[in-house]
């Protein structure tokens, strides 16, 4: 009983530690601007004025739409290419496989700032600056290697007996992948897709470098470029941060079971 109480107390304290900044940001986004730095934590009244200004004066719906389109498009394309590539790397032995995996991992951790200039010149030559494809393609340079690396680890955990049984039944490589491997690896694929989406949603440097106007800015760029004539509009920035957090929270809560299954994958149900 005592150990259970300690674990429960620890879980509550951990949740409070994690949730406290989010709760403070939510409360501050509802606080009138003059009271943000004058009345401590608790305001005298709450207001939705920052949220109204966000969508009426700044048209924040456009960056939200841009982020959703770019993040979803990048995630779909990355998963579509990463699944067969990761399966091949995990299952088919060939010379240089370890080197390929090492290169993929190296690309995943490569500093983005080092390739901004050549990517900008390439996208400008292709006339893709300030377009959705002009963001999706640069995002794939890091999202795709990350997805391949993660999925290769998930595929290696799937027992090879499943594939041998499928071969005995006459299934070809494509049938095996679609009918056998994908259903078993669904938690890992869902986890990888969510991590890819969150990466794309939070990406800042490429979105700042390859967009020219407000019509294609993503949420992080729009928030960073908030300006007031005489002061920083902290209330609107906090409101925008809360709006930007909602899609991520919605995705994680909707697929939390898949995330847990993917992160704890290691056994296959019979």
CSV table of C-alpha atoms in Angstrom, one decimal, residues 8 28 39 44 55 58 73 81 88 96 111 117 121 125 127 130 134 155 159 187 213 215 221 227 229 239 243 247:
chain,number,residue,atom,x,y,z
A,8,UNK,CA,0.5,7.7,-7.1
A,28,UNK,CA,-2.2,34.1,-19.2
A,39,UNK,CA,-1.1,41.2,-10.9
A,44,UNK,CA,-8.9,40.2,-11.8
A,55,UNK,CA,-8.4,35.6,-35.8
A,58,UNK,CA,-4.1,38.9,-37.7
A,73,UNK,CA,1.3,16.2,-46.7
A,81,UNK,CA,8.1,6.0,-48.9
A,88,UNK,CA,13.8,-3.7,-47.2
A,96,UNK,CA,26.4,-2.0,-47.3
A,111,UNK,CA,22.2,20.6,-38.8
A,117,UNK,CA,21.3,28.1,-48.8
A,121,UNK,CA,18.8,28.2,-54.6
A,125,UNK,CA,15.3,27.6,-59.7
A,127,UNK,CA,10.0,28.2,-58.8
A,130,UNK,CA,6.5,30.4,-51.1
A,134,UNK,CA,8.5,24.3,-51.5
A,155,UNK,CA,10.1,-4.1,-38.6
A,159,UNK,CA,9.1,-12.4,-36.1
A,187,UNK,CA,1.3,0.7,-33.9
A,213,UNK,CA,4.5,36.4,-47.3
A,215,UNK,CA,-0.2,33.6,-47.3
A,221,UNK,CA,6.8,31.6,-38.2
A,227,UNK,CA,4.9,42.7,-33.8
A,229,UNK,CA,3.9,49.2,-32.9
A,239,UNK,CA,-3.1,32.8,-27.3
A,243,UNK,CA,-4.0,27.4,-30.6
A,247,UNK,CA,-3.8,20.1,-33.0
